[in-house]
Every structure is written in C-alpha cells, then in structure tokens.
Coordinates of C-alpha atoms and ligand atoms in Angstrom, one line a residue:
M142 CA 18.4 19.0 -105.3
E143 CA 19.7 15.5 -106.2
N144 CA 23.5 15.7 -106.4
K145 CA 23.4 19.4 -105.9
T146 CA 25.5 20.9 -103.1
I147 CA 24.2 23.2 -100.4
V148 CA 26.4 25.0 -97.9
I149 CA 24.7 25.8 -94.7
T150 CA 26.2 28.1 -92.1
G151 CA 24.9 27.6 -88.5
G152 CA 23.8 24.1 -89.5
S153 CA 24.9 22.2 -86.4
R154 CA 21.6 22.8 -84.6
G155 CA 18.3 24.6 -84.8
I156 CA 16.9 25.9 -88.1
G157 CA 20.1 25.2 -90.0
K158 CA 20.1 21.6 -88.9
T159 CA 16.5 21.0 -90.0
V160 CA 17.2 22.6 -93.3
A161 CA 20.3 20.3 -93.7
E162 CA 18.3 17.2 -92.9
T163 CA 15.5 18.2 -95.3
Y164 CA 17.8 18.8 -98.3
R165 CA 19.8 15.6 -97.4
Q166 CA 16.5 13.7 -97.7
R167 CA 16.2 15.2 -101.2
K168 CA 19.6 13.8 -101.9
A169 CA 21.7 17.0 -101.9
N170 CA 25.3 17.0 -100.7
I171 CA 25.4 18.9 -97.4
V172 CA 28.3 21.1 -96.2
I173 CA 27.9 22.6 -92.7
G174 CA 29.9 25.5 -91.4
D175 CA 29.5 26.2 -87.7
I176 CA 31.4 26.7 -84.5
R177 CA 29.6 23.9 -82.7
D178 CA 32.0 21.2 -83.9
A179 CA 30.7 18.2 -81.9
E180 CA 27.1 18.7 -83.0
G181 CA 28.0 19.4 -86.6
E182 CA 30.4 16.4 -86.8
K183 CA 27.8 14.1 -85.3
L184 CA 25.1 15.3 -87.8
V185 CA 27.3 14.7 -90.9
A186 CA 28.6 11.4 -89.6
K187 CA 24.9 10.2 -89.4
M188 CA 24.2 11.4 -92.9
N189 CA 27.3 9.7 -94.3
E190 CA 26.5 6.5 -92.5
E191 CA 22.9 6.4 -93.8
A192 CA 24.1 7.1 -97.3
G193 CA 27.0 4.7 -97.2
A194 CA 29.1 7.3 -99.0
K195 CA 30.5 10.8 -98.4
V196 CA 27.5 13.0 -98.9
A197 CA 28.0 15.5 -96.1
I198 CA 31.0 17.4 -94.5
Y199 CA 31.4 19.6 -91.5
V200 CA 33.9 22.5 -91.6
H201 CA 34.7 24.5 -88.5
T202 CA 33.6 28.0 -89.5
D203 CA 33.3 31.3 -87.7
V204 CA 31.3 33.3 -90.2
S205 CA 32.6 36.6 -88.9
H206 CA 36.1 35.7 -90.4
Y207 CA 36.9 35.8 -94.1
E208 CA 39.5 33.0 -93.7
D209 CA 36.9 30.6 -92.3
N210 CA 34.4 31.5 -95.0
R211 CA 37.0 30.8 -97.6
H212 CA 38.0 27.5 -96.1
L213 CA 34.3 26.5 -95.9
F214 CA 33.5 27.2 -99.6
R215 CA 36.8 25.9 -100.9
T216 CA 36.3 22.7 -99.0
A217 CA 32.8 22.4 -100.4
E218 CA 34.0 22.9 -103.9
S219 CA 36.9 20.6 -103.7
E220 CA 34.8 17.8 -102.2
F221 CA 31.7 18.1 -104.3
N222 CA 33.0 20.1 -107.4
R223 CA 30.7 23.0 -107.0
V224 CA 28.3 24.9 -104.8
D225 CA 24.7 25.3 -106.0
V226 CA 23.0 26.8 -102.9
A227 CA 24.4 28.8 -100.0
F228 CA 22.0 29.1 -97.0
L229 CA 23.7 31.8 -94.8
N230 CA 21.8 31.1 -91.6
A231 CA 24.3 31.4 -88.7
G232 CA 23.1 34.0 -86.2
I233 CA 23.1 34.9 -82.5
G234 CA 20.6 36.9 -80.4
S235 CA 22.3 36.7 -77.1
T236 CA 23.5 40.3 -77.0
S237 CA 20.3 41.8 -78.4
N238 CA 19.5 44.0 -75.4
T239 CA 22.4 46.4 -75.1
L240 CA 21.0 49.9 -74.5
F241 CA 21.9 50.2 -70.8
A242 CA 24.5 47.4 -70.7
P243 CA 28.1 48.2 -69.8
L244 CA 30.0 50.1 -72.5
D245 CA 31.8 47.0 -73.9
D246 CA 33.2 46.9 -77.4
D247 CA 33.1 43.2 -77.7
R248 CA 29.5 42.9 -76.6
E249 CA 28.4 45.5 -79.0
E250 CA 30.4 44.2 -82.0
S251 CA 29.6 40.5 -81.6
I252 CA 26.0 40.5 -82.8
F253 CA 26.8 42.7 -85.8
N254 CA 29.9 40.6 -86.6
V255 CA 27.9 37.4 -86.8
D256 CA 24.4 38.5 -87.9
L257 CA 25.3 41.2 -90.4
I258 CA 29.0 41.2 -91.2
G259 CA 29.0 37.4 -91.3
V260 CA 26.3 37.6 -94.0
V261 CA 28.3 40.2 -96.0
K262 CA 31.5 38.2 -95.8
G263 CA 29.7 34.9 -96.5
T264 CA 28.0 36.4 -99.6
K265 CA 31.2 37.7 -101.0
V266 CA 33.0 34.4 -100.6
A267 CA 30.0 32.4 -101.8
L268 CA 29.8 34.6 -105.0
L269 CA 33.5 33.8 -105.8
H270 CA 32.6 30.1 -106.0
M271 CA 29.0 30.3 -107.4
A272 CA 29.5 33.0 -110.0
K273 CA 31.5 30.4 -112.0
N274 CA 28.4 28.2 -112.3
K275 CA 26.8 27.9 -115.7
E276 CA 23.4 27.2 -114.2
D277 CA 21.3 29.4 -111.9
S278 CA 22.5 29.3 -108.3
A279 CA 21.0 30.7 -105.1
I280 CA 22.2 32.5 -102.0
I281 CA 19.6 32.6 -99.3
I282 CA 19.9 34.6 -96.1
N283 CA 18.0 33.7 -93.0
A284 CA 16.9 37.1 -91.8
S285 CA 14.1 37.5 -89.3
T286 CA 10.7 39.2 -88.7
C287 CA 13.0 41.5 -86.7
S288 CA 14.2 42.7 -90.2
F289 CA 11.0 44.7 -90.2
Q290 CA 9.7 44.7 -86.6
T291 CA 11.4 46.3 -83.7
P292 CA 10.8 44.9 -80.2
P293 CA 13.0 47.2 -78.0
A294 CA 14.5 44.2 -76.1
M295 CA 15.9 43.0 -79.4
S296 CA 17.3 46.3 -80.5
A297 CA 20.8 45.3 -81.6
Y298 CA 19.5 42.2 -83.3
N299 CA 16.8 44.2 -85.1
A300 CA 19.5 46.6 -86.3
A301 CA 21.6 43.8 -87.7
K302 CA 18.7 42.0 -89.3
H303 CA 17.4 45.3 -90.8
G304 CA 20.9 45.7 -92.3
V305 CA 20.7 42.2 -93.9
I306 CA 17.7 43.2 -95.9
G307 CA 19.5 46.4 -97.1
W308 CA 22.3 44.1 -98.3
V309 CA 20.0 41.7 -100.1
R310 CA 17.9 44.3 -101.8
S311 CA 21.1 46.1 -102.9
L312 CA 22.2 43.0 -104.8
D313 CA 19.0 42.4 -106.8
F314 CA 21.0 43.2 -110.0
L315 CA 23.2 40.1 -109.6
P316 CA 21.6 37.9 -112.3
K317 CA 22.5 40.5 -114.9
V318 CA 26.2 40.0 -113.9
C319 CA 26.3 36.2 -113.2
N320 CA 24.1 33.2 -112.6
V321 CA 23.6 33.9 -108.9
R322 CA 20.5 35.3 -107.1
I323 CA 20.3 36.4 -103.5
N324 CA 17.1 36.5 -101.4
A325 CA 16.2 36.6 -97.7
N326 CA 13.7 34.8 -95.6
T327 CA 12.2 36.6 -92.6
D328 CA 10.8 34.1 -90.1
L329 CA 9.9 33.5 -86.5
M330 CA 10.1 29.8 -85.8
T331 CA 11.4 28.6 -82.5
D332 CA 12.5 29.6 -79.0
L333 CA 14.4 32.8 -79.1
G334 CA 16.9 31.3 -76.6
D335 CA 17.7 34.5 -74.7
R336 CA 16.1 34.6 -71.3
S337 CA 18.0 37.9 -70.5
I338 CA 15.4 39.9 -72.4
E339 CA 12.8 39.9 -69.7
P340 CA 10.1 41.3 -69.5
Y341 CA 9.8 40.9 -73.3
W342 CA 10.2 37.2 -72.8
K343 CA 6.5 36.8 -71.9
V344 CA 5.6 38.4 -75.2
A345 CA 8.1 36.4 -77.2
D346 CA 6.7 33.2 -75.6
A347 CA 3.2 34.2 -76.7
L348 CA 4.1 35.0 -80.4
P349 CA 2.5 32.7 -83.0
R350 CA 5.3 30.9 -84.9
A351 CA 5.7 29.9 -88.5
S352 CA 6.2 26.2 -89.2
M353 CA 9.4 24.6 -90.5
K354 CA 7.4 23.4 -93.5
T355 CA 6.6 27.1 -94.4
L356 CA 10.3 28.0 -94.1
I357 CA 11.3 25.1 -96.4
Q358 CA 8.6 26.3 -98.8
A359 CA 10.2 29.8 -98.9
I360 CA 13.7 28.3 -99.4
D361 CA 12.3 26.2 -102.3
I362 CA 11.0 29.4 -103.9
C363 CA 14.4 31.0 -103.5
I364 CA 16.0 28.0 -105.2
K365 CA 13.5 27.3 -107.9
N366 CA 12.0 30.7 -108.9
T367 CA 14.7 32.1 -111.2
T368 CA 12.9 35.5 -111.4
K369 CA 13.3 36.0 -107.6
S370 CA 16.2 38.3 -106.8
G371 CA 16.8 40.8 -104.0
A372 CA 13.5 39.8 -102.4
A373 CA 12.5 39.6 -98.7
I374 CA 10.2 36.7 -98.3
L375 CA 8.0 36.6 -95.3
V376 CA 7.7 33.3 -93.6
L377 CA 4.7 33.7 -91.3
P378 CA 2.2 31.5 -89.5
D379 CA -0.3 32.1 -92.3
G380 CA 2.2 31.2 -95.1
V381 CA 4.8 32.7 -97.5
S382 CA 4.5 36.1 -99.2
D383 CA 6.8 38.8 -100.5
F384 CA 7.5 41.9 -98.4
P385 CA 7.2 44.7 -101.0
R386 CA 10.0 47.2 -101.4
P387 CA 9.3 50.8 -100.4
A388 CA 8.4 53.0 -103.4
V389 CA 10.9 55.5 -104.6
F390 CA 10.4 58.9 -103.0
E391 CA 8.8 60.9 -105.8
S392 CA 10.5 64.2 -104.9
T393 CA 13.9 62.6 -105.2
V394 CA 13.6 61.8 -108.9
N395 CA 12.8 63.9 -112.0
E396 CA 13.2 63.5 -115.8
A397 CA 17.0 64.0 -115.7
T398 CA 17.4 61.5 -112.9
N399 CA 15.4 58.9 -114.7
K400 CA 17.5 59.4 -117.9
A401 CA 20.8 59.1 -115.8
L402 CA 19.4 56.0 -114.1
E403 CA 18.7 54.3 -117.5
I404 CA 22.3 54.9 -118.6
Y405 CA 23.6 53.8 -115.2
K406 CA 21.7 50.5 -115.3
V407 CA 23.5 49.5 -118.5
E408 CA 26.9 50.9 -117.5
M409 CA 26.9 49.4 -114.0
V410 CA 26.3 45.8 -115.4
E411 CA 29.4 46.2 -117.6
Q412 CA 31.4 47.6 -114.8
Y413 CA 30.4 44.8 -112.3
K414 CA 31.2 42.1 -114.9
K415 CA 34.7 43.5 -115.3
E416 CA 35.1 43.7 -111.5
L417 CA 33.8 40.1 -111.1
D418 CA 36.4 38.9 -113.6
I419 CA 39.2 40.6 -111.6
A420 CA 37.9 39.4 -108.3
L421 CA 37.7 35.8 -109.6
K422 CA 41.3 35.9 -110.8
R423 CA 42.5 37.5 -107.6
Y424 CA 40.7 34.8 -105.6
S425 CA 42.1 31.9 -107.7
D426 CA 45.7 33.4 -107.4
N427 CA 45.5 33.4 -103.6
Ligands
LIG587 N1 14.6 31.0 -83.9 C1 13.8 31.8 -84.5 O1 12.6 31.8 -84.3 C2 14.4 32.7 -85.5 C3 13.6 33.7 -86.0 C4 14.1 34.5 -87.0 C5 15.3 34.3 -87.5 N2 16.1 33.4 -86.9 C6 17.5 33.3 -87.5 O2 17.7 32.0 -87.9 C7 19.1 31.7 -87.7 C8 19.2 30.4 -87.0 O3 18.6 30.5 -85.7 P1 18.2 29.3 -84.7 O4 17.0 29.7 -84.0 O5 18.3 28.1 -85.5 O6 19.4 29.5 -83.7 P2 20.4 28.4 -83.0 O7 21.1 29.1 -82.0 O8 19.6 27.2 -82.7 O9 21.4 28.0 -84.2 C9 22.3 29.0 -84.7 C10 23.5 28.2 -85.2 O10 24.5 29.2 -85.6 C11 25.7 28.9 -85.1 N3 26.6 30.1 -85.0 C12 26.5 31.1 -84.1 N4 27.5 31.9 -84.2 C13 28.3 31.4 -85.3 C14 29.4 31.9 -85.9 N5 30.1 33.0 -85.5 N6 29.9 31.2 -87.0 C15 29.2 30.1 -87.4 N7 28.1 29.6 -86.8 C16 27.6 30.3 -85.7 C17 25.4 28.3 -83.7 O11 26.5 27.5 -83.3 C18 24.2 27.4 -84.0 O12 24.5 26.1 -84.5 C19 19.7 32.9 -87.1 O13 20.3 33.7 -88.0 C20 18.5 33.6 -86.4 O14 18.8 34.9 -86.3 C21 15.7 32.6 -86.0

C-alpha cells in the first residue's frame, strides 16, 4: 500500500478508524470522509504530524448525499493524484428496530440512506475516479453478518445490509469493463452500540466476535486478489471464507436462455464500456 491512496468512509472512529491506522502504518495515503469532524480531524492531524508530511486528509462527508461523495473523492484525487482503494464503511444501526415504532418517514429512511443508498452513491462516485486507473483498483464494502442473518431486533439494518450484498454481487462483471473490482466483507466485530434493541441486547453481548486482524486479512484479500470480484467475504471468529452465491434456479433456465445469456455477456460488456465513457465525460464536464 506504500504511496497508494485509500478513501475510508466512516473512518473517524470504530472499524474505519482502525483500518485507517493500519493502512497508514503500511504507508498509504489516508482520506477520511465522515460526519464526525472533530474526531476525523484529530486522527489525520496525528498521522500528518507523525509523518512530517501531508499523508492524510479529512473531508466532511455525509455518504447519503452525492455532492458530499463527489467532494470527498475529488479532494482525494486532487491531493494524492488518484484513488487506489475505497473502503465504504460508514454505517448506522440506531434505527434498526422499527416494526412497532411511530410511522415516521425520517426514522425509516435514515438507515437505508446511510447503510444502503450511501453505498450505492459512494460506489458510483468512486468508480468515476477509479475507472481511470491503469492498474487494478478495489472498492470494498463493509457489510455485516446481518447481510445473511436476521435477528428481528435489527430488522431494518438487516434489510439494508442484505441489499448491499445484492449490489456487490450485481457488479461482479466490473473488471471486464474497467480495472475496478468490488467486494464486501461481512463481519461482527465490536459493540453494536444500540441499547434500544433490548431484549436482543443480551444475545448481542454474548455473540462471539471476529478480530480486527481477521477483518484486515479480508480487506487485504479484496485488495490483492485480482480474481476476486462481486464476492461476499465472511469475517468470522474462526477466520475468513467466501460466502457462496446461491445456485441458479434450474427451472428458470433452458437451452434458449443459456444461448441468450452467452450473447448478452458479450454485448453487455460493450454496452457498459460505452456508458462508462459517457459517464466519465459527463463527470469531468461538471
Ligand atoms: N460493529 C460491528 O460489530 C459491526 C458488525 C458488522 C458490520 N459493521 C459495519 O461496520 C461499519 C462501521 O461500524 P462501526 O462499528 O465501526 O460503527 P461506528 O459507529 O463506531 O463508526 C461508524 C462511523 O460512520 C460514521 N457515519 C455515520 N453516518 C454517516 C454518514 N451519513 N456519512 C458519513 N459517515 C457516517 C460515524 O460518524 C462513525 O464515525 C458500519 O457499516 C457497520 O454497519 C459493524
């Protein structure tokens, strides 16, 4: 990672902060986008002081807004010339338990806006910077064990994190179109931070957790393994493994479908390459 640039959303504290510190130790340039300005500024000031040079920057970023994502990645590129890795990690769990809560639009939308739509917007903006890279580049989404498991007290969070996996798996074709791969980690690491989800809390407190070392191992795989694309990587107390994709439902395909699919796989790559060129031009014009 020496002299490479990693953009980390939600890096002011928690998992994102530890990932930032780890990759800074490996001499990467660090760009943090978060809404916790004081904590983020303090973290990058320490990194810059230790390095005696500008190796880290903080950009106020609410990941649920395109404009903030644009500002984050544009600042990263103008400061460090390019973005090699994007760790889209910002997330909230505080409105997870909504089933019998008041019928409040903001409450319902907030968790999806950050945990799912923030990932979609972050990916689209990251791509417009990273697709220009000549070398392999990686977008990594911090999902959750709740991308596959469903504790009722975390229902809205589970739905958002399940959605993230659908997004990542849908983009497995990206390396055919540009030098960017996207993968997701699904972990359970720390305090879930939401005491409102009693009585589930007692279960949550008793759950075995993965270590930060295991998460870093998974992120390293996403960065280094150039064959890994559209994968959901489990980060568990017993280590790292791939969560396999469900098989295609046999009754939904036949010979004709398979033939059409073969043609589509070629045509869609050409189509997406054209669309990417147009998107890059549109982005640089704005
Ligand atoms: N803690 C766990 O065990 C665990 C397990 C699985 C997945 N995750 C996921 O890991 C990620 C980080 O979790 P954490 O435990 O470090 O949480 P955390 O609350 O300690 O850190 C999350 C960071 O995201 C930032 N953030 C929140 N909303 C934001 C927004 N709109 N725009 C930009 N930044 C925003 C916060 O300010 C904070 O700095 C989340 O996506 C979470 O869902 C955590």
